[in-house]
CSV table of C-alpha atoms in Angstrom, one decimal:
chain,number,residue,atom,x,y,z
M,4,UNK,CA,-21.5,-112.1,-56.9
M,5,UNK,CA,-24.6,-110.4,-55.3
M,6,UNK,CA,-26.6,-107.5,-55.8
M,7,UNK,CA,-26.6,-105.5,-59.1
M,8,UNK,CA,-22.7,-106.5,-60.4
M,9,UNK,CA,-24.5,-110.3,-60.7
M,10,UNK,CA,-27.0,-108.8,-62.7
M,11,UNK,CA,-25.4,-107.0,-65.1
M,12,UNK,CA,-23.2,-109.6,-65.6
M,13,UNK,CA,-26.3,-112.0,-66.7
M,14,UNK,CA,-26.8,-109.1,-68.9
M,15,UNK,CA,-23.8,-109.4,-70.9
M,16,UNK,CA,-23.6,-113.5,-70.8
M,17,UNK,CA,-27.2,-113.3,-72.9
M,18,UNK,CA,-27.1,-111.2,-76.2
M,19,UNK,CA,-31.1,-112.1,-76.8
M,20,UNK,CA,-32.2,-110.6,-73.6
M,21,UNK,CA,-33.8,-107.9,-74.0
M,22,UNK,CA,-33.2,-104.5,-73.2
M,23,UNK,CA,-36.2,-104.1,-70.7
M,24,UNK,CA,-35.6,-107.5,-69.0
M,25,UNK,CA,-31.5,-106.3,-68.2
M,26,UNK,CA,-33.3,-103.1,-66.9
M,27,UNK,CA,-35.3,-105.0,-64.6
M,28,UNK,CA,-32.7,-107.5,-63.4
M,29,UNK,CA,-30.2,-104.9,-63.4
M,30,UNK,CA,-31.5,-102.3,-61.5
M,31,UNK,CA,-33.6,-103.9,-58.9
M,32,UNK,CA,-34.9,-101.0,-56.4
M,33,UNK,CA,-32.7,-99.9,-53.7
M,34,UNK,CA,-30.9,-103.8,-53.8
M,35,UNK,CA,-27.7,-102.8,-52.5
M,36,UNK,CA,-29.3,-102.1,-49.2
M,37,UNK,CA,-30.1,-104.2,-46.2
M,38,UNK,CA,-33.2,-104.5,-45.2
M,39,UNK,CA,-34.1,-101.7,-47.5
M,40,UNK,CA,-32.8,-99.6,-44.2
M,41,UNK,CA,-30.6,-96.8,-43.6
M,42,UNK,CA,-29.4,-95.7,-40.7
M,43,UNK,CA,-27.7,-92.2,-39.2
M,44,UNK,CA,-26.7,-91.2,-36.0
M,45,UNK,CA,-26.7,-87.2,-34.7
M,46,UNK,CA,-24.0,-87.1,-32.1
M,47,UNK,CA,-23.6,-83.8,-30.7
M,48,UNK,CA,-23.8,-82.0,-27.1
M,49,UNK,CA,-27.0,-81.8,-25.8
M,50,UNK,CA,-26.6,-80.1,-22.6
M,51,UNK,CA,-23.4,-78.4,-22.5
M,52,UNK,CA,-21.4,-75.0,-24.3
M,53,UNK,CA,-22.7,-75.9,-27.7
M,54,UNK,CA,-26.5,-77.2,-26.8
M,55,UNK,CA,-27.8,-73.7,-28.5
M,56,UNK,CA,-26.0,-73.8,-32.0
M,57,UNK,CA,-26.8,-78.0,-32.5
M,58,UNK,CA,-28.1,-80.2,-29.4
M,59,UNK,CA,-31.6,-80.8,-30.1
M,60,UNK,CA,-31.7,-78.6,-33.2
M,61,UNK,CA,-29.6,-80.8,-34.9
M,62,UNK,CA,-31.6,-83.5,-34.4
M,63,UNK,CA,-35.1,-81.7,-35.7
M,64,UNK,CA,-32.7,-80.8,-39.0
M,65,UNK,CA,-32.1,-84.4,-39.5
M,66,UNK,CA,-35.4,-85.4,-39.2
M,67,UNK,CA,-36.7,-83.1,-41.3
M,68,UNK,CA,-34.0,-84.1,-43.9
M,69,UNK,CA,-35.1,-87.6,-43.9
M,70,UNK,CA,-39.1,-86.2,-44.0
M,71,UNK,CA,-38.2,-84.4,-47.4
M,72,UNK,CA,-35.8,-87.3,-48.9
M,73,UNK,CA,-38.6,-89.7,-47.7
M,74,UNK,CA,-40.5,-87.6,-49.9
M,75,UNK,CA,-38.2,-87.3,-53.1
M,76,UNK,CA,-35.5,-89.4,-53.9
M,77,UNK,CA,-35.4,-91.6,-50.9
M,78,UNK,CA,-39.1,-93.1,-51.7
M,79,UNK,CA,-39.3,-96.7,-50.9
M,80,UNK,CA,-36.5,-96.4,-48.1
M,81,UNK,CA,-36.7,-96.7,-44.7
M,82,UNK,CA,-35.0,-94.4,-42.5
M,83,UNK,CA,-33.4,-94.8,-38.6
M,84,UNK,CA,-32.3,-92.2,-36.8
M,85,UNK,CA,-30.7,-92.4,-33.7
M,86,UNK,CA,-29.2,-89.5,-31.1
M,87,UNK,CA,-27.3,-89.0,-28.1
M,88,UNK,CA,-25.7,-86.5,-26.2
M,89,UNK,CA,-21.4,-87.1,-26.3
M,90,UNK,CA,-21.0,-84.9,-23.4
M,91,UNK,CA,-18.2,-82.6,-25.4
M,92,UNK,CA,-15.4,-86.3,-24.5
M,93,UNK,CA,-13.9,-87.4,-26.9
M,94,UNK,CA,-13.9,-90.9,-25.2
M,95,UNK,CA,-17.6,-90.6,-25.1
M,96,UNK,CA,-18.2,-89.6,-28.3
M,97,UNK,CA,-16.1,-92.5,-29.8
M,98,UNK,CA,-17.3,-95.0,-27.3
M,99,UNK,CA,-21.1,-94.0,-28.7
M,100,UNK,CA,-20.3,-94.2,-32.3
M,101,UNK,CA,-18.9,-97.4,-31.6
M,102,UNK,CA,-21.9,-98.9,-30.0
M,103,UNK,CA,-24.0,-97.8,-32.8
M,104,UNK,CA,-21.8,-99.1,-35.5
M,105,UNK,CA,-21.5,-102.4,-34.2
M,106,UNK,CA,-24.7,-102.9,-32.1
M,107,UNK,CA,-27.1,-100.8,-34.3
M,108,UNK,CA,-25.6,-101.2,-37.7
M,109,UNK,CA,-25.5,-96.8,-38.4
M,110,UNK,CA,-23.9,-96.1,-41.9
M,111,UNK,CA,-23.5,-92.4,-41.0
M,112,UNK,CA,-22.9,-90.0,-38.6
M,113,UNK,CA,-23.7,-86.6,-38.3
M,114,UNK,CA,-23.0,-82.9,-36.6
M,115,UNK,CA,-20.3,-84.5,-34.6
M,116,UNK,CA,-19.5,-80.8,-32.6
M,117,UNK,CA,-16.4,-80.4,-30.7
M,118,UNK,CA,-13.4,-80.7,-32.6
M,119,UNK,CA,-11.8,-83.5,-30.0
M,120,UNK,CA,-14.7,-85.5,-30.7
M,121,UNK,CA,-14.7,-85.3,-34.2
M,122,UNK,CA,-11.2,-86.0,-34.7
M,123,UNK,CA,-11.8,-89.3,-32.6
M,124,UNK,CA,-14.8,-90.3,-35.1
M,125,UNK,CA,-12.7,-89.5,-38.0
M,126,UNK,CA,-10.2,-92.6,-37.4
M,127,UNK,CA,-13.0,-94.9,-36.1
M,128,UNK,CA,-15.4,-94.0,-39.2
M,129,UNK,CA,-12.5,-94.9,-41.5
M,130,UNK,CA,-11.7,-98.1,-39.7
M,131,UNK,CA,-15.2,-99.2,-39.9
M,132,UNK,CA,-16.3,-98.1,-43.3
M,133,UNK,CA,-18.7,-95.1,-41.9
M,134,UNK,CA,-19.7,-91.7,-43.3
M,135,UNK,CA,-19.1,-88.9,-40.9
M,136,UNK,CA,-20.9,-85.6,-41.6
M,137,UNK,CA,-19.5,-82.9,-40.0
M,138,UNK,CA,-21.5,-79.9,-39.7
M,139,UNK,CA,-20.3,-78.4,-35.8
M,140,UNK,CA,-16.8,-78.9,-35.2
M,141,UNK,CA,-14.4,-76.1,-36.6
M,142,UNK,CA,-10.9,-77.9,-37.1
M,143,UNK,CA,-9.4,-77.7,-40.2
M,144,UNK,CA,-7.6,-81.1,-39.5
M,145,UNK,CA,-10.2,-82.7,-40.4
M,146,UNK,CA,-9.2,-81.9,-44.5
M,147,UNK,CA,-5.9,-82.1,-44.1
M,148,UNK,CA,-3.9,-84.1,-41.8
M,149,UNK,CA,-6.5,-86.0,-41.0
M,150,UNK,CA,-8.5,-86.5,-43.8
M,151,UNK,CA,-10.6,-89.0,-44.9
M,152,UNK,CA,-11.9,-90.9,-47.7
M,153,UNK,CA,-15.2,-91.1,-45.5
M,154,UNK,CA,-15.4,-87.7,-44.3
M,155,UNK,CA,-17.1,-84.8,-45.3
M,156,UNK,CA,-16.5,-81.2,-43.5
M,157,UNK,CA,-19.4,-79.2,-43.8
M,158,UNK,CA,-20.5,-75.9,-42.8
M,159,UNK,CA,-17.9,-74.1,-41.9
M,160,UNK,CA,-14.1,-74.5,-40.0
M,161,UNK,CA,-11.2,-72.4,-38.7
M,162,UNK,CA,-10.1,-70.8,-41.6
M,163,UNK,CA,-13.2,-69.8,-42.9
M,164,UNK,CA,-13.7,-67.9,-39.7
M,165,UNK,CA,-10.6,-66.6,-39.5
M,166,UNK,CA,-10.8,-65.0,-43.5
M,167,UNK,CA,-14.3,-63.5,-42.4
M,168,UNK,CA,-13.5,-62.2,-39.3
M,169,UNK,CA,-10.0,-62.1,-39.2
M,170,UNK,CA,-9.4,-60.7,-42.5
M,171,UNK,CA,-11.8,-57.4,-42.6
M,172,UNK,CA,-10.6,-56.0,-39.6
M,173,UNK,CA,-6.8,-56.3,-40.2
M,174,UNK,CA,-7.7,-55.2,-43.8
M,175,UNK,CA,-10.1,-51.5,-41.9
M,176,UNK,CA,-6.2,-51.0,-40.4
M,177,UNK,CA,-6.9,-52.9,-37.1
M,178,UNK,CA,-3.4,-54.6,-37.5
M,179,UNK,CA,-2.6,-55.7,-33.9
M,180,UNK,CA,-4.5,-58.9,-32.2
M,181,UNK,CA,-4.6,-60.4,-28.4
M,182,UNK,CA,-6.6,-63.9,-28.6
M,183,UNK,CA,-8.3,-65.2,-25.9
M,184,UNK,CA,-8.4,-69.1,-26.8
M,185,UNK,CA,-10.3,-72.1,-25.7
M,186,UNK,CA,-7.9,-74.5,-24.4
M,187,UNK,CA,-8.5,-77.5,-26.8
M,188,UNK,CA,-8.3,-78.5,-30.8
M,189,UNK,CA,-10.6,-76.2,-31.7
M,190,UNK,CA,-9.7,-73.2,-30.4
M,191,UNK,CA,-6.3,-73.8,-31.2
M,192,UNK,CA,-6.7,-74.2,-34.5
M,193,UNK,CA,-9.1,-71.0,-34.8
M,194,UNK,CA,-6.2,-69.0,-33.2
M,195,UNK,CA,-3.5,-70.5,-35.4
M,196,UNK,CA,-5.6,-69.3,-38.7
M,197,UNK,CA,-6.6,-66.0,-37.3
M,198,UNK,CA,-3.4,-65.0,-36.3
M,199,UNK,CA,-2.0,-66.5,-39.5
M,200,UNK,CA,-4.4,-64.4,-41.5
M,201,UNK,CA,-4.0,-61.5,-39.6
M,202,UNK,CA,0.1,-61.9,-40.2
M,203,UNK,CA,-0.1,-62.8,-44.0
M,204,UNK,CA,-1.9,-59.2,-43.7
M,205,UNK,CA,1.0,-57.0,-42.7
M,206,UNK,CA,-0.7,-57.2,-38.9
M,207,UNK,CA,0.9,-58.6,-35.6
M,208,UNK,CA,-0.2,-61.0,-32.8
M,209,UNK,CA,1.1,-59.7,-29.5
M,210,UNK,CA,0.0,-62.1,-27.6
M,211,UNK,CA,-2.4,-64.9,-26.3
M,212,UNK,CA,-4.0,-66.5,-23.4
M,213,UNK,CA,-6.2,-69.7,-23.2
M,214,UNK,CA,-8.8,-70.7,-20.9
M,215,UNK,CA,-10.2,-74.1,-20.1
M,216,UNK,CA,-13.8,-74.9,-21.9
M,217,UNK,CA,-16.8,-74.1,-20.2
M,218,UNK,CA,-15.6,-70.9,-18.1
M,219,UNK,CA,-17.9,-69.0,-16.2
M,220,UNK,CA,-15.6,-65.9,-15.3
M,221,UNK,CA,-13.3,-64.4,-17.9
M,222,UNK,CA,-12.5,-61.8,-16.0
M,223,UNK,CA,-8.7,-62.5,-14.9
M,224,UNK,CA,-8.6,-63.4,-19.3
M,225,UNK,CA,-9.9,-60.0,-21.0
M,226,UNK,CA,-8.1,-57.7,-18.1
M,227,UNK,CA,-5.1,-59.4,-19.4
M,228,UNK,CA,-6.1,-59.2,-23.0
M,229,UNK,CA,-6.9,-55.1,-22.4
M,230,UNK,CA,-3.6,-55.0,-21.0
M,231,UNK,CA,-2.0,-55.4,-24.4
M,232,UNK,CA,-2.9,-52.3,-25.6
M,233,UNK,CA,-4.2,-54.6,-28.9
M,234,UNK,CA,-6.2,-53.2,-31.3
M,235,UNK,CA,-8.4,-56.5,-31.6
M,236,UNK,CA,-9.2,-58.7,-28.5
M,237,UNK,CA,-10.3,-61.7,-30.7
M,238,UNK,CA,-12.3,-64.8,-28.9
M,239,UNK,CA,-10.9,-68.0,-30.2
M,240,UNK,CA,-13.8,-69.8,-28.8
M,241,UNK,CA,-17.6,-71.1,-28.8
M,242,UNK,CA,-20.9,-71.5,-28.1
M,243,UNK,CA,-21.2,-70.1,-24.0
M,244,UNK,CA,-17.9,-69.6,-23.2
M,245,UNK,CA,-18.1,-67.0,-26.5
M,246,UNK,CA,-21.4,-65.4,-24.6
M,247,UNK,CA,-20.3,-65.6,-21.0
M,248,UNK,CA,-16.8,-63.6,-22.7
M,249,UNK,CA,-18.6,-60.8,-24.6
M,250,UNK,CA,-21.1,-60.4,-21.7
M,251,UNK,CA,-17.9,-60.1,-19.2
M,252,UNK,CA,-16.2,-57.5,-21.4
M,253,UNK,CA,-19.3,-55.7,-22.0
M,254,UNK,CA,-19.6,-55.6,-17.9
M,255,UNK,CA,-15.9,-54.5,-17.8
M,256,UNK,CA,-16.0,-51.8,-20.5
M,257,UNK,CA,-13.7,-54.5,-22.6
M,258,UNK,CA,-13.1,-54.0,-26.1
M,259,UNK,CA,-15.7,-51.1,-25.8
M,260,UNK,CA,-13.2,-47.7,-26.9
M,261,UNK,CA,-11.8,-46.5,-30.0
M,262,UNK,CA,-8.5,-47.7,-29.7
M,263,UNK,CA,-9.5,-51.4,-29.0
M,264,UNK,CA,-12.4,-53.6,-30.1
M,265,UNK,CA,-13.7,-57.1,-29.4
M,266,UNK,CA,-13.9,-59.8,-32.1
M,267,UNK,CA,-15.7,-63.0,-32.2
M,268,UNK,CA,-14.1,-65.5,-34.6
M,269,UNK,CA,-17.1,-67.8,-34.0
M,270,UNK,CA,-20.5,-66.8,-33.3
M,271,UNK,CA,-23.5,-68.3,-34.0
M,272,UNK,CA,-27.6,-66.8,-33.8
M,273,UNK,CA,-28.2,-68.6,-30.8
M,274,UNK,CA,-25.8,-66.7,-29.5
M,275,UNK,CA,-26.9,-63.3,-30.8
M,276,UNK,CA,-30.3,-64.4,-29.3
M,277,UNK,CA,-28.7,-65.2,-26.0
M,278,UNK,CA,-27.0,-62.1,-25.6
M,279,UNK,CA,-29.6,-59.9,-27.0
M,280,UNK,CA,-28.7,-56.9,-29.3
M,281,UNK,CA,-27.9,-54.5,-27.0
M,282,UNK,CA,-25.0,-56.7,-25.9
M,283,UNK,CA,-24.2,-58.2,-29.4
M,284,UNK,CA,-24.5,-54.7,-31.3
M,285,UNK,CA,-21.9,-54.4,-33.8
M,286,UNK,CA,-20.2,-57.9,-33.7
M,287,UNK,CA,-18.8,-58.9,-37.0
M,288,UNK,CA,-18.3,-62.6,-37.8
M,289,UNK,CA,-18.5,-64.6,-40.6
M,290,UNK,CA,-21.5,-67.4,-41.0
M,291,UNK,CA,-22.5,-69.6,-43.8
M,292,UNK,CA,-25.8,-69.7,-42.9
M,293,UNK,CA,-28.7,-67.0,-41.9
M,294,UNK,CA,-32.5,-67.5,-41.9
M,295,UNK,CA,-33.3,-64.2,-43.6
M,296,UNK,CA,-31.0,-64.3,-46.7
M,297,UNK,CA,-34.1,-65.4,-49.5
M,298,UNK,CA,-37.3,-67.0,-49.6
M,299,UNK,CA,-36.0,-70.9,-49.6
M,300,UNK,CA,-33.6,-69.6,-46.6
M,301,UNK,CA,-37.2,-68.3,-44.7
M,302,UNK,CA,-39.3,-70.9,-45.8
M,303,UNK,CA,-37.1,-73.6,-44.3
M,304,UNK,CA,-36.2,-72.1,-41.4
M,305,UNK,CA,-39.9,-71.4,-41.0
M,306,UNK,CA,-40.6,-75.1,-40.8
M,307,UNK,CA,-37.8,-75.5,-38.3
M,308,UNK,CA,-38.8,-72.7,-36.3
M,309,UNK,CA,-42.5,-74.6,-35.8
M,310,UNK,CA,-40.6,-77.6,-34.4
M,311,UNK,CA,-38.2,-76.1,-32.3
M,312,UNK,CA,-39.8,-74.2,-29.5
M,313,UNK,CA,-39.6,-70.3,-32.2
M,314,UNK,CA,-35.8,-71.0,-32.5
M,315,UNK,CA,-34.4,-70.2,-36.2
M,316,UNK,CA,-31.7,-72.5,-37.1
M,317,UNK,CA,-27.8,-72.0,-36.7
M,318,UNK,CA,-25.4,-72.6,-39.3
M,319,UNK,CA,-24.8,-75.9,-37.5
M,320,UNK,CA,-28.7,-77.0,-37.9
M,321,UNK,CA,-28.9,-75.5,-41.6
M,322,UNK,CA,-25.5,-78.1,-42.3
M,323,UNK,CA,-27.2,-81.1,-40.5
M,324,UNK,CA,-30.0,-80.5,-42.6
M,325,UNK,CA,-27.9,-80.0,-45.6
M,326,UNK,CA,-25.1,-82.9,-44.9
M,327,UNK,CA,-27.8,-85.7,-44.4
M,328,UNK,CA,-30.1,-84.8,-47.5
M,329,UNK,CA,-27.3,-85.2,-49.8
M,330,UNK,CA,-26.0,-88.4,-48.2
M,331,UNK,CA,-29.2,-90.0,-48.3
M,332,UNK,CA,-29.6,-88.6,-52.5
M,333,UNK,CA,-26.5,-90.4,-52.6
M,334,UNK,CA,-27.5,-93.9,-51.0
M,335,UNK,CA,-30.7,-93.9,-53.4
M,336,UNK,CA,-29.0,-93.0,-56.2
M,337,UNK,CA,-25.7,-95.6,-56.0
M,338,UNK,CA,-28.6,-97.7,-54.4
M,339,UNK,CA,-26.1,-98.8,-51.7
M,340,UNK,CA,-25.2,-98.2,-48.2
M,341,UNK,CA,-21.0,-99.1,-48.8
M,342,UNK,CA,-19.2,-96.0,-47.7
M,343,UNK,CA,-17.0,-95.9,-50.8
M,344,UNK,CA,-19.7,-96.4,-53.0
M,345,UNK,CA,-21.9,-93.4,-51.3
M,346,UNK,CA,-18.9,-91.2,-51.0
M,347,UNK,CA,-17.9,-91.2,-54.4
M,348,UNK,CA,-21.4,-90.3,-55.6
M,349,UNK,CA,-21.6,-87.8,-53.0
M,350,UNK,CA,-18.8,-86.2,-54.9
M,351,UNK,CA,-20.5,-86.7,-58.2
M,352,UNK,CA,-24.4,-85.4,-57.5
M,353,UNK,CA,-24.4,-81.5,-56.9
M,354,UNK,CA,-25.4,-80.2,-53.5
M,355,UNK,CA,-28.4,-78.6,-54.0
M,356,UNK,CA,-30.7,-77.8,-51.1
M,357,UNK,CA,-32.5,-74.3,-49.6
M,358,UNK,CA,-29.2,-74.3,-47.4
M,359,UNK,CA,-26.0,-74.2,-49.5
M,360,UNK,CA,-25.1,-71.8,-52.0
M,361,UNK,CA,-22.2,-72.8,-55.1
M,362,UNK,CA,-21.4,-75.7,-53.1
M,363,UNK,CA,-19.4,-78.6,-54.0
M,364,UNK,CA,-17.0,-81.5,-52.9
M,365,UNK,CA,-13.3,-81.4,-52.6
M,366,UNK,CA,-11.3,-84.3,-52.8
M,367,UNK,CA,-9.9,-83.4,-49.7
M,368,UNK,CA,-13.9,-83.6,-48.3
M,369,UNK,CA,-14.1,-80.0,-47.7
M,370,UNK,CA,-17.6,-78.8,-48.6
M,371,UNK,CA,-17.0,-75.3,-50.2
M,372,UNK,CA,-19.8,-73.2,-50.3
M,373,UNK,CA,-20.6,-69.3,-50.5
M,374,UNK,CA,-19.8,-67.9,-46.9
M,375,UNK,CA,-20.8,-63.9,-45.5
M,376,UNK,CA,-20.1,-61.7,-43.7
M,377,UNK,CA,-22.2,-60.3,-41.4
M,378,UNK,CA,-22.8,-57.3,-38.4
M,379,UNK,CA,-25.4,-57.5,-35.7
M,380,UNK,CA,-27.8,-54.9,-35.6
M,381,UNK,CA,-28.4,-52.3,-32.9
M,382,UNK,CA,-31.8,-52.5,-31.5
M,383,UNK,CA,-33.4,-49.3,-33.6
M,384,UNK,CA,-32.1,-51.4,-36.8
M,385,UNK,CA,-33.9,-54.7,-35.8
M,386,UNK,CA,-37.5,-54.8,-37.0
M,387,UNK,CA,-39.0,-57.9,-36.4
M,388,UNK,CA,-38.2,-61.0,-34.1
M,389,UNK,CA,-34.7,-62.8,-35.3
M,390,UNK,CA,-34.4,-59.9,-37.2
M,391,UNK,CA,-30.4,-59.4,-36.3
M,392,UNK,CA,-28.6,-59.3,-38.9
M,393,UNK,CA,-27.6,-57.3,-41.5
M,394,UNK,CA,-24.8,-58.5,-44.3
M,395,UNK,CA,-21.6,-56.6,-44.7
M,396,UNK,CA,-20.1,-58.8,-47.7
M,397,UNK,CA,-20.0,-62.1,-49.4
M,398,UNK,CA,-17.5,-64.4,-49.4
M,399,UNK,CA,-17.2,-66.7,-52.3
M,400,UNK,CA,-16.8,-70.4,-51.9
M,401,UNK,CA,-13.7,-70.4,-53.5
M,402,UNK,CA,-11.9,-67.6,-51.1
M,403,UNK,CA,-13.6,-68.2,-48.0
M,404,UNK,CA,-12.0,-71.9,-47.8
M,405,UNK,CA,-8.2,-72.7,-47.3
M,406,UNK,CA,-6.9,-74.6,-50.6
M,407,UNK,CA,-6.1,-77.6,-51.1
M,408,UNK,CA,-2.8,-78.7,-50.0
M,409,UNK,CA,-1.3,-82.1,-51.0
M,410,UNK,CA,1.0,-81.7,-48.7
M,411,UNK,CA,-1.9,-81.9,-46.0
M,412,UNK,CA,-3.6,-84.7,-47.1
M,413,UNK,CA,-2.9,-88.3,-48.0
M,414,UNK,CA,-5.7,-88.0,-50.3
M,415,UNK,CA,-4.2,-85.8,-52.4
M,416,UNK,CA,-0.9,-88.0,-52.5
M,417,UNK,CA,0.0,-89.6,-55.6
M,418,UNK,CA,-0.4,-93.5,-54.3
């Protein structure tokens, strides 16, 4: 024996000890950890389509997690944080958060964008006893088929896009959908629950086209998509290949009459930013995160704004920020670093933080949270600087996530 089972079990051999000595051998302060360390890992793309929504950002969100942890629960501890740049390869990524589990000793990963990569880490976390965070990539695989004791989806994935999005505009009477889809996991799986939404609806997909990631010229893609005659063009995609698509089809006149519009399933502020309002004007998408939504949303995002060059975080950043503080409440108050110890008090401590709203754990390790719906603003709406956004509806937790399906997930399977 070791650590605090030994302890208690002195306890219980001596019935003249004393109540305050069994709380001192018993509980000895933060025991369960080595070195009295802890230490996480940011993998995410630094430099490539989805730089803007985590990259660098990510990284100030975890720091500033551990800063307020540091400063709260997680007194006494000392906290690592490593990051690195996985190039949107899977190989990489798992190659990376290899070297760090065995070389560097992490106990958790986190933002983990680009569902490819993630899907990697998820195996390799569970084969060597690591939490994975994931705040970036979309997949809902990562719940179901490939679900994890270890693993914790975040922010925001597929589906909850596609009942945002997807959803509202088959539900105005916008009934028949073209996607134009990112050639990968991700995109995919954002096409698969859009156009099952959109079905389930009474609406039609007519058809579909993918492109490789990280395409310059969509032009050859939305000429085909107008082609349709669709009511929706949706963009089953991310980060820049999302911008360089909306600012092709604004150039084209795509998506721009009466009788068809564009969609983005997923759309981030840095993109909004990037393509500026008069190009972004009207977009609806769902987020789970804006800077502007009450006074802890603008006083954090203040604090990040300072640190990141005037940037206000992404949904992304907000669910780094959010994903790491509650891990690290959860290795002070289990007082251990084991991932099946943190995990299950991850599950038990609520998630309370200036990010999430009515969030909580699923077995299944969906985080479900409060998600909106939301409309960029035309320039004569916009007021101040950032100031893009103006909310259409809520979305509960409870509807804006698929549900659980024990089908899906071994978890869930009676053992």
């Amino acid at each position: 024996m070791n650590g605090i089972p030994h302890a208690v079990a002195l306890c219980r051999r001596s019935l003249v000890a004393s109540a305050l000595a069994c709380a001192f051998v018993a509980a000895p302060a933060l025991a369960q950890i080595p070195g009295n360390t802890v230490r996480l890992g940011v993998l995410t793309d630094m430099s490539g389509n989805y730089a803007g929504m985590g990259g660098k950002g990510s990284v100030i969100a975890a720091n500033m997690a551990i800063e307020d942890c540091l400063k709260a629960e997680c007194k006494g501890l000392k906290i690592e944080l490593l990051s690195a740049d996985h190039q949107n390869k899977a190989d990489v990524a798992a190659a990376k958060a290899r070297e760090w589990i065995d070389r560097n000793k992490v106990n958790a990963l986190a933002d983990l964008t680009n569902s490819a990569a993630a899907l990697a880490i998820q195996k390799l976390a569970l084969d060597k006893g690591v939490i994975a965070l994931y705040s970036g990539p979309a997949t809902t695989r990562l719940t179901n088929e490939d679900c994890s004791p270890y693993g914790f989806h975040w922010m925001f994935d597929t589906y909850s896009q596609a009942v945002g999005t997807a959803a509202a505009l088959t539900r105005l009477g916008q009934k028949s959908w073209y996607f134009v889809t990112v050639d990968y996991a991700f995109g995919q799986s954002l096409e698969q629950d859009a156009g099952d939404v959109v079905k389930k609806l009474g609406g039609t997909v007519v058809g579909r086209i993918r492109h490789p990631l990280n395409t310059n010229d969509f032009s050859s893609y939305l000429m085909q998509a107008q082609a349709s005659k669709a009511q929706v063009i949706g963009l089953a995609s991310g980060g820049q290949d999302t911008v360089n698509a909306i600012k092709q089809a604004r150039e084209f006149g795509v998506g721009n009459s009466q009788n068809q519009r564009l969609a983005a399933l997923l759309l981030f502020l840095s993109d909004v930013h990037a393509l500026g309002l008069k190009t972004a004007q009207g977009l609806t998408f769902a987020d789970g995160f804006y800077w502007d939504f009450d006074e802890r949303t603008r006083a954090f995002s203040k604090r990040f704004e300072a640190r990141f060059s005037g940037n206000k975080p992404t949904m992304v950043q907000a669910g780094v920020y959010s994903s790491v503080y509650h891990y690290l409440k959860a290795v002070a108050a289990s007082q251990s670093v084991d991932a099946a110890t943190v995990a299950k008090k991850m599950r038990e401590i609520p998630i309370s933080d200036p990010v999430m709203r009515n969030a909580s754990i699923r077995p299944d390790g969906r985080v479900i949270h409060d998600m909106y719906l939301f409309q960029v603003k035309t320039p004569a709406e916009s007021k101040a600087p950032w100031d893009y956004l103006k909310l259409v509806t809520p979305i509960p937790a409870r509807q804006a996530f698929k549900p659980l399906d024990p089908g899906a997930c071994k978890l869930l399977k009676p053992v």
